[in-house]
Coordinates of C-alpha atoms in Angstrom, one line a residue:
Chain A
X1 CA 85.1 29.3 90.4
X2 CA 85.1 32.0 92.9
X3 CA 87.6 30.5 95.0
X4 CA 89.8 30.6 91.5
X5 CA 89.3 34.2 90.6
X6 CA 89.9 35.0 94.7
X7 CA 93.5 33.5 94.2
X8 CA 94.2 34.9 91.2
X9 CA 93.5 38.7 92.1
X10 CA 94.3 38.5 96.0
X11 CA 95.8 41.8 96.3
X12 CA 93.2 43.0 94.6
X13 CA 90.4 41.4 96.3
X14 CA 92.2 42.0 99.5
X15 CA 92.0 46.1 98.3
X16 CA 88.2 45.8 97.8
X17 CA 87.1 43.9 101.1
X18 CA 89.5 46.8 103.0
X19 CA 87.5 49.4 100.8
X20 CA 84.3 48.3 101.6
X21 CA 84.6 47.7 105.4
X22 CA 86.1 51.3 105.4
X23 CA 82.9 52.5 103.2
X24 CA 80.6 50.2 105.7
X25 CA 81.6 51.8 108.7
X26 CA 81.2 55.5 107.5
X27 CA 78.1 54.7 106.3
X28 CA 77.2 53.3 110.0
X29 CA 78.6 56.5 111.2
X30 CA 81.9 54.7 113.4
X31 CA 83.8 57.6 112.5
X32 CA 81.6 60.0 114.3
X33 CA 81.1 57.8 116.9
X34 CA 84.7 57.2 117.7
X35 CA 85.8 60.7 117.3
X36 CA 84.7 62.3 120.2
X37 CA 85.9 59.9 122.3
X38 CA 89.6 60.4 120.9
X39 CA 90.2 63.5 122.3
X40 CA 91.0 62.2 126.5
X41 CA 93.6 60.1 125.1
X42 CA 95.2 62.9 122.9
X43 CA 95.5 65.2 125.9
X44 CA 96.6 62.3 128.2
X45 CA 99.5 62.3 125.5
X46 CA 100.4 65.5 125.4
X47 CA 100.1 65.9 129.6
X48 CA 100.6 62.8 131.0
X49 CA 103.2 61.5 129.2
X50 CA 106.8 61.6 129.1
X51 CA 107.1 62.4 125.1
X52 CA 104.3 65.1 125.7
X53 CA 106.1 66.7 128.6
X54 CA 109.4 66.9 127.3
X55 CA 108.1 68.1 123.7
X56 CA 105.8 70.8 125.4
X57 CA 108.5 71.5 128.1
X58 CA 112.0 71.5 126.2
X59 CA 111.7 73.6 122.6
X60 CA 114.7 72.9 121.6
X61 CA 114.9 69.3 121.9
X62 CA 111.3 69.3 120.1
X63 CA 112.8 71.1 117.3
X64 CA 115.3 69.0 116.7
X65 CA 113.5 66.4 116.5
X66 CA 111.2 67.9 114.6
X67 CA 114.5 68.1 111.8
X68 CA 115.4 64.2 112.3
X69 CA 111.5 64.0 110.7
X70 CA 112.3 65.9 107.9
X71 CA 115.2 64.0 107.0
X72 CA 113.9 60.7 107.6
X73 CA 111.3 62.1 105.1
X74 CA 114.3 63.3 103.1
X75 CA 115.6 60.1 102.8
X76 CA 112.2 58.0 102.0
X77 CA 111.9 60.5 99.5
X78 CA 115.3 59.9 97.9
X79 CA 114.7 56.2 98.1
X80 CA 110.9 56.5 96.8
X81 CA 112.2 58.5 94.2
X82 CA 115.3 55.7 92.8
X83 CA 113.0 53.3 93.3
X84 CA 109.7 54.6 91.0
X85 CA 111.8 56.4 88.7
X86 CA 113.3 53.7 87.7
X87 CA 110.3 52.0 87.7
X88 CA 109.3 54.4 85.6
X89 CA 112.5 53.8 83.1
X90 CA 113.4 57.7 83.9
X91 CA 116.4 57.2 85.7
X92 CA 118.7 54.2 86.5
X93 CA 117.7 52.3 83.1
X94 CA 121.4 50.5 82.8
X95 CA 120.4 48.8 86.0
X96 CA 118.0 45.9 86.6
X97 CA 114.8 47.5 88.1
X98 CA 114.8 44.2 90.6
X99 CA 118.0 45.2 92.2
X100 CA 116.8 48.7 92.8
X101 CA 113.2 47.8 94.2
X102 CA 115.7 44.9 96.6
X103 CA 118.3 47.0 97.7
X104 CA 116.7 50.2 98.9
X105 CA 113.3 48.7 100.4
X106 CA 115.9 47.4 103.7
X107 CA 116.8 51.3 104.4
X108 CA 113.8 52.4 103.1
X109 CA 112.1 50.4 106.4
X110 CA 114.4 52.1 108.4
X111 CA 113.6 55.4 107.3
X112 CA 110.2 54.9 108.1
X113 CA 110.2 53.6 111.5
X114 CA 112.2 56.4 112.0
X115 CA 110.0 59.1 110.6
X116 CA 107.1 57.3 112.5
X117 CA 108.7 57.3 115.8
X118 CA 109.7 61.1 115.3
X119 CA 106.1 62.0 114.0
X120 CA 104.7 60.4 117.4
X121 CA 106.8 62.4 119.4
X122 CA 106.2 66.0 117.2
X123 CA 101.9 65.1 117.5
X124 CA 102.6 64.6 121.4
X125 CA 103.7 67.9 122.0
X126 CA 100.8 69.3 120.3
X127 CA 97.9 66.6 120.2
X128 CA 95.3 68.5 121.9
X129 CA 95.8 70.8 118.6
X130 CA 96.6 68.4 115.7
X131 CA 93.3 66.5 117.4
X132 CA 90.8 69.2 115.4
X133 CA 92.8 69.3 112.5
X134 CA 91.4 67.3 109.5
X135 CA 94.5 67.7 107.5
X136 CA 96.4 65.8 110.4
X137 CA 94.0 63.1 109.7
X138 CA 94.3 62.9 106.0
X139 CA 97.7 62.3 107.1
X140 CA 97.4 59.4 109.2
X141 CA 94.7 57.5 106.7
X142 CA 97.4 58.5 104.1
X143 CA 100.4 57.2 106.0
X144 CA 98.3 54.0 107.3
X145 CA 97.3 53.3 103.5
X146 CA 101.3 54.2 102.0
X147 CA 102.7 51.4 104.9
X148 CA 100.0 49.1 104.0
X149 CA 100.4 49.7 100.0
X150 CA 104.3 49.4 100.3
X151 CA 105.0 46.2 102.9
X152 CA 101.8 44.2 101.4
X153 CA 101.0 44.9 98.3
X154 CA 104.1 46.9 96.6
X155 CA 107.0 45.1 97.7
X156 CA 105.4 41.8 97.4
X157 CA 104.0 42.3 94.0
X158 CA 107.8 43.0 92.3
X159 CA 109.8 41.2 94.5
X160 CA 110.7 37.6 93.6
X161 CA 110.1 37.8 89.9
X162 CA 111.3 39.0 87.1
X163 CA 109.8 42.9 86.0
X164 CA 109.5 41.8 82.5
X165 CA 107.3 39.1 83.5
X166 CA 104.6 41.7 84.8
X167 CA 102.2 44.0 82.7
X168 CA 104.9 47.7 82.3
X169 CA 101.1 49.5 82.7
X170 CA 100.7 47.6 86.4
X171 CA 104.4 48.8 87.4
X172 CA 104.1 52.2 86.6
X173 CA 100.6 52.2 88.0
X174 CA 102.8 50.5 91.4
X175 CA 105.3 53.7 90.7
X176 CA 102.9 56.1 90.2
X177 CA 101.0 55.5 93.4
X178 CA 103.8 55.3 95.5
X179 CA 105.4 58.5 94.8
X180 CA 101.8 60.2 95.2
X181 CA 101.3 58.5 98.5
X182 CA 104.6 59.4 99.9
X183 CA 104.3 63.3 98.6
X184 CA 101.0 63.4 100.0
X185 CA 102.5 62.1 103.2
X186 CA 104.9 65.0 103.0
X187 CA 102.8 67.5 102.1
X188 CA 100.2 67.3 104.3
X189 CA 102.8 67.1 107.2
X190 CA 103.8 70.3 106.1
X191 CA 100.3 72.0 105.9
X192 CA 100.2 70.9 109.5
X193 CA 102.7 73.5 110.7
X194 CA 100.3 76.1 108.7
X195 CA 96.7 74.9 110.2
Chain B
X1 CA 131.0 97.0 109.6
X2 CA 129.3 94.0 107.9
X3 CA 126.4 93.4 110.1
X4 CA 125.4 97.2 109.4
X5 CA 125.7 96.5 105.7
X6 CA 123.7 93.7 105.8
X7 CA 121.0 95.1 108.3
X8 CA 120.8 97.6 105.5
X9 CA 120.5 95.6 102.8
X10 CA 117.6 94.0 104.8
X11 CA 115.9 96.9 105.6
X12 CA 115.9 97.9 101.3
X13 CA 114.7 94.1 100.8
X14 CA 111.6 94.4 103.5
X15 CA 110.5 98.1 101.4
X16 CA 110.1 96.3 98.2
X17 CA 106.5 96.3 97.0
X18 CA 107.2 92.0 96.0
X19 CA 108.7 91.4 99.2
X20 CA 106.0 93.1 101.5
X21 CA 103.3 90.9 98.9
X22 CA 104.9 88.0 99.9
X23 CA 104.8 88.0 102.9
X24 CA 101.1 89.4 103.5
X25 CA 99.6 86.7 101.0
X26 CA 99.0 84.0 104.0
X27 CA 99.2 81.3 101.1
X28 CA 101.9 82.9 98.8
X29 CA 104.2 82.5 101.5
X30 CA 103.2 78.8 103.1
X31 CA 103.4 78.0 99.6
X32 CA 106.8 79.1 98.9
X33 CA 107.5 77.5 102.0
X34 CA 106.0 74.0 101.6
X35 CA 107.4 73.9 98.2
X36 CA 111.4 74.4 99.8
X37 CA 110.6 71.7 101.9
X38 CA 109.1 69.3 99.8
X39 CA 112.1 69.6 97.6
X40 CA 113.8 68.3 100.3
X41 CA 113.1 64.5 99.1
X42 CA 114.2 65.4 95.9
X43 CA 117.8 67.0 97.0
X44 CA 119.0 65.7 100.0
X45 CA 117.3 62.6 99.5
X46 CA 119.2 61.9 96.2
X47 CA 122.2 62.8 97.9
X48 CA 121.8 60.6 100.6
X49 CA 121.3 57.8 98.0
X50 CA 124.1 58.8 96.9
X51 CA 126.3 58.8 100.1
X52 CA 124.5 55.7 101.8
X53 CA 125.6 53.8 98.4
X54 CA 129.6 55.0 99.0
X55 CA 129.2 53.9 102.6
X56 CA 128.2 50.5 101.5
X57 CA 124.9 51.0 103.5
X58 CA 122.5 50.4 100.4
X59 CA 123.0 49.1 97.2
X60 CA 126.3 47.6 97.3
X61 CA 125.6 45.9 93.9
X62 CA 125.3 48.3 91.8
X63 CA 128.5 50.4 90.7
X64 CA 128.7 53.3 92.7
X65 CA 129.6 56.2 90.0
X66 CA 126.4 54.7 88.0
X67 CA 124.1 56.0 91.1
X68 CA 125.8 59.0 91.3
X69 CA 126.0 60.1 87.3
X70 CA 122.2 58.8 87.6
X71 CA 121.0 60.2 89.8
X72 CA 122.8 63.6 89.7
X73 CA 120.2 65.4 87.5
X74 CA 117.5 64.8 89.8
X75 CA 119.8 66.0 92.6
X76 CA 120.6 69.7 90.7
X77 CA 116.8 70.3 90.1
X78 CA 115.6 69.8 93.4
X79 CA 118.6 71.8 94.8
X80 CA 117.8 74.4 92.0
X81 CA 114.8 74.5 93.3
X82 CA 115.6 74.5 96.8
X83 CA 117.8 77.7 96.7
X84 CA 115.4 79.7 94.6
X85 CA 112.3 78.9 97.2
X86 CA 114.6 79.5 99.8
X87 CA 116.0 83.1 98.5
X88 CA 112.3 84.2 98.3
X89 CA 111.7 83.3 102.0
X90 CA 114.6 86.0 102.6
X91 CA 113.4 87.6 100.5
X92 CA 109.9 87.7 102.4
X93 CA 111.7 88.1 105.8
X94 CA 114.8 89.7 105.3
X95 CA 115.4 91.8 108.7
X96 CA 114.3 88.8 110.6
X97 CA 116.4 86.5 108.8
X98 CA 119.3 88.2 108.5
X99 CA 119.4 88.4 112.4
X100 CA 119.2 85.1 113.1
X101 CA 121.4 83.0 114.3
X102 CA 120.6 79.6 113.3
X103 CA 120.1 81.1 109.4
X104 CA 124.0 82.4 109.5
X105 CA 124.8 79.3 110.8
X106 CA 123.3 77.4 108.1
X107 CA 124.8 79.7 105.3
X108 CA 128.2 78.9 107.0
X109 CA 127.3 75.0 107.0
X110 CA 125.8 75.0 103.3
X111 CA 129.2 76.7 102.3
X112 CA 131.1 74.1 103.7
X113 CA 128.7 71.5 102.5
X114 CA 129.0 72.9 98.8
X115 CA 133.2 72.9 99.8
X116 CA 132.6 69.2 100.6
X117 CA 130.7 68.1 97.7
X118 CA 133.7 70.1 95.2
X119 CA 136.1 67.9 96.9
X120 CA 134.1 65.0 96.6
X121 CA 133.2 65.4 92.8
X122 CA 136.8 65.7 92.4
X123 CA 138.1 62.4 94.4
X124 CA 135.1 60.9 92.8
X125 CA 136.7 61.8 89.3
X126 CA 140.1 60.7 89.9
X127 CA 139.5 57.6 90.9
X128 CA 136.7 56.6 88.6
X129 CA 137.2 53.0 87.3
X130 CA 139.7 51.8 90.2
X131 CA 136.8 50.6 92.8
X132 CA 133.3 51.1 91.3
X133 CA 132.0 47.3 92.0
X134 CA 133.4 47.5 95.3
X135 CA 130.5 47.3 97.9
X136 CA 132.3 50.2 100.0
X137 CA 133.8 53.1 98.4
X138 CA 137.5 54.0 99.1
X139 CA 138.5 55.8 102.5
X140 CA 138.8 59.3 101.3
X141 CA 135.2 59.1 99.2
X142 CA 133.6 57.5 102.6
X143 CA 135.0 60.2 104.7
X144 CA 133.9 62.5 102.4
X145 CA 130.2 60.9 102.1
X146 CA 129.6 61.0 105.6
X147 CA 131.1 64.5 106.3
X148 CA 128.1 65.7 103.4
X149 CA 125.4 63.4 105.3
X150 CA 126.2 65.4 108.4
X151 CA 126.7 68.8 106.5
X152 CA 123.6 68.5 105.5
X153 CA 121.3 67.2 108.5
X154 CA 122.8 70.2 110.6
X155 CA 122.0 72.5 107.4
X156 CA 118.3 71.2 108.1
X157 CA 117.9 70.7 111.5
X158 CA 119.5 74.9 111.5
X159 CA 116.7 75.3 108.8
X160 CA 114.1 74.1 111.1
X161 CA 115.3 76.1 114.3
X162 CA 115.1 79.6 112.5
X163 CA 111.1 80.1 113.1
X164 CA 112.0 79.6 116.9
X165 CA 113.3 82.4 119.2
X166 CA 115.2 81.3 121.4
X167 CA 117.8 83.7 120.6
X168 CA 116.4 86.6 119.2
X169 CA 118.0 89.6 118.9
X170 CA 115.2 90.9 121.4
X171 CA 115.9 87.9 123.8
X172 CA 119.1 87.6 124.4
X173 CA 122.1 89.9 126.0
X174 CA 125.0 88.1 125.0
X175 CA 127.2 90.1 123.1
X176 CA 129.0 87.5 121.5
X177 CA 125.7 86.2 120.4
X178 CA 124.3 89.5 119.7
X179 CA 127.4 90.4 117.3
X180 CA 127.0 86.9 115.6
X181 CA 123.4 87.1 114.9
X182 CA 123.9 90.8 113.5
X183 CA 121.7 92.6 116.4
X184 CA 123.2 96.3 115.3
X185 CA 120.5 97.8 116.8
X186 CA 120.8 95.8 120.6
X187 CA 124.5 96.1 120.4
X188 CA 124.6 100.1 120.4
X189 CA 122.2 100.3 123.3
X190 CA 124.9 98.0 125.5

């Protein structure tokens, strides 16, 4: 019987068992234990290697890429937004929500490897800083939870069947997440160049 | 002539009692700032749904004038948005920004994006109905998609080099780059 609810609700069960290790090791104190020892290989980033040097060294090429972040962000955001909008039936209604949630998840990948590779390079030039700040963590566990959300549970969950066939309260639940997650995302980024 | 104007104008900006509160409220101002851009995603990245989709790079299903009527509205707000956040950053800074470099050099590249997306709306127009299930949009609407994608990363990447100061009006003694950033004040010492 267990078995049979566990394959019914797998993304959901898969949510909770992720939850509750997370909730199990902060209870055991892994965070504090970990965090310490963090802080050698954020300054070994930022002095030791190449992306540190030429971000601490060069301000102008760290600027710049500093701008192909934003519009990497800019464009998940556009993509985010046609996407759950239309999940949403706000805009886009004469089109099937399938196509939309298909066509834009391919650039949609692209835009985030993009913004991730850019966002490694931007935290190497300041790690030892963005190390104390917890707003810069928010921002991973958000990032690491908005990648996880959208390539294995999102994604899966509407492609490959038909929209009508699923609850309208689960996909706007779906919608609604995402576009908090990838605000958040942005947000906090930005509250790092204030911290 | 113009750069004293304008240094003027700055000067009458920076002694109003909202601009010098805008500045001094540590939050008021992140805020603003944050909010311009956050609005970002909105904007551009509508538009770039928009211009990916004439370049054939996403959605190539869906009729191309159907993304763009649909997702026009969205577009205009966070672009509303966008220009009334970023008018109360000059607002906040006016001297400062008015002598930089990289912000004339965006108000240059916005005109010419805003040029650009005229032309565009008008191509678009005219030859509604004669292409829209094509996967790729017709030469002159392509050109004209990825002139506004670049438009507008160079508007943001300008955007993002104003806090730095490289070229200062106090760091540099280029006159060519003096006069073009407006440094009235460096270029009567010379």
């Amino acid at each position: 019987m267990i078995s049979t609810i566990l394959n019914q609700y797998r993304a959901t069960a898969s949510v909770v068992a992720v939850l509750a290790v997370i909730i199990l090791l902060e209870l055991l104190g892994f965070r504090s234990a970990i965090y310490p020892s963090l802080l050698p290989a954020f300054e070994w980033i930022k002095y030791s290697t190449p992306i540190g040097v030429i971000g601490t060294t060069y301000g102008s090429i760290y600027a710049t890429v500093e701008a192909l972040h934003l519009i990497s962000m800019a464009t998940i955001g556009g993509l985010v937004l046609a996407t759950d909008l239309r999940l949403l039936n706000v805009v886009l209604r004469d089109t099937p929500s399938e196509t939309i949630v298909e066509g834009t998840y391919k650039v949609f990948k692209v835009a985030l490897v993009v913004a991730v590779l850019t966002g490694i390079f931007c935290a190497a030039g300041v790690a030892d800083k963005v190390y104390y700040m917890p707003v810069f963590w928010i921002k991973m566990g958000v990032l690491a939870a908005g990648s996880v959300f959208m390539i294995f549970f999102k994604q899966p969950l509407l492609s490959g069947v038909p929209h009508s066939e699923i609850s309208p309260w689960s996909i706007r639940l779906l919608a609604v997440t995402s576009i908090l997650i990838w605000f958040t995302v942005a947000a906090t980024g930005r509250w790092i160049g204030f911290s | 002539m113009i750069n004293e104007l304008l240094l003027q104008f700055g000067h009458w900006m920076e002694a109003q009692e909202y601009s010098q509160m805008l500045v001094s409220g540590y939050y008021s101002y992140n805020w603003v700032e944050a909010i311009h851009v956050l609005t970002l995603m909105v904007s551009i990245g509508s538009l770039f749904v928009i211009d990916f989709r004439m370049m054939g790079w996403l959605l190539p299903n869906v009729p191309a004038t159907t993304i763009a009527h649909r997702l026009h509205k969205p577009m205009i707000i966070g672009f509303v948005i966008m220009f009334i956040t970023g008018a109360l950053l000059v607002y906040a800074k006016p001297v400062e920004t008015i002598q930089s470099l990289w912000f004339r050099i965006k108000m240059v590249l916005l005109l010419l994006a805003f040029i650009n997306a005229w032309i565009f709306n008008a191509r678009l127009k005219a030859a509604e109905g004669t292409w829209d299930n094509d996967p790729v949009a017709p030469k002159n609407l392509r050109s004209g998609a990825i002139i506004s994608i670049v438009l507008w990363c160079s508007v943001v990447t300008m955007g993002r080099y104003i806090p730095y100061d490289w070229v200062d009006c106090a760091n540099t003694s280029n006159t060519t780059i003096l006069w073009a950033a407006g440094c009235v004040d460096q270029l009567n010492a010379l």
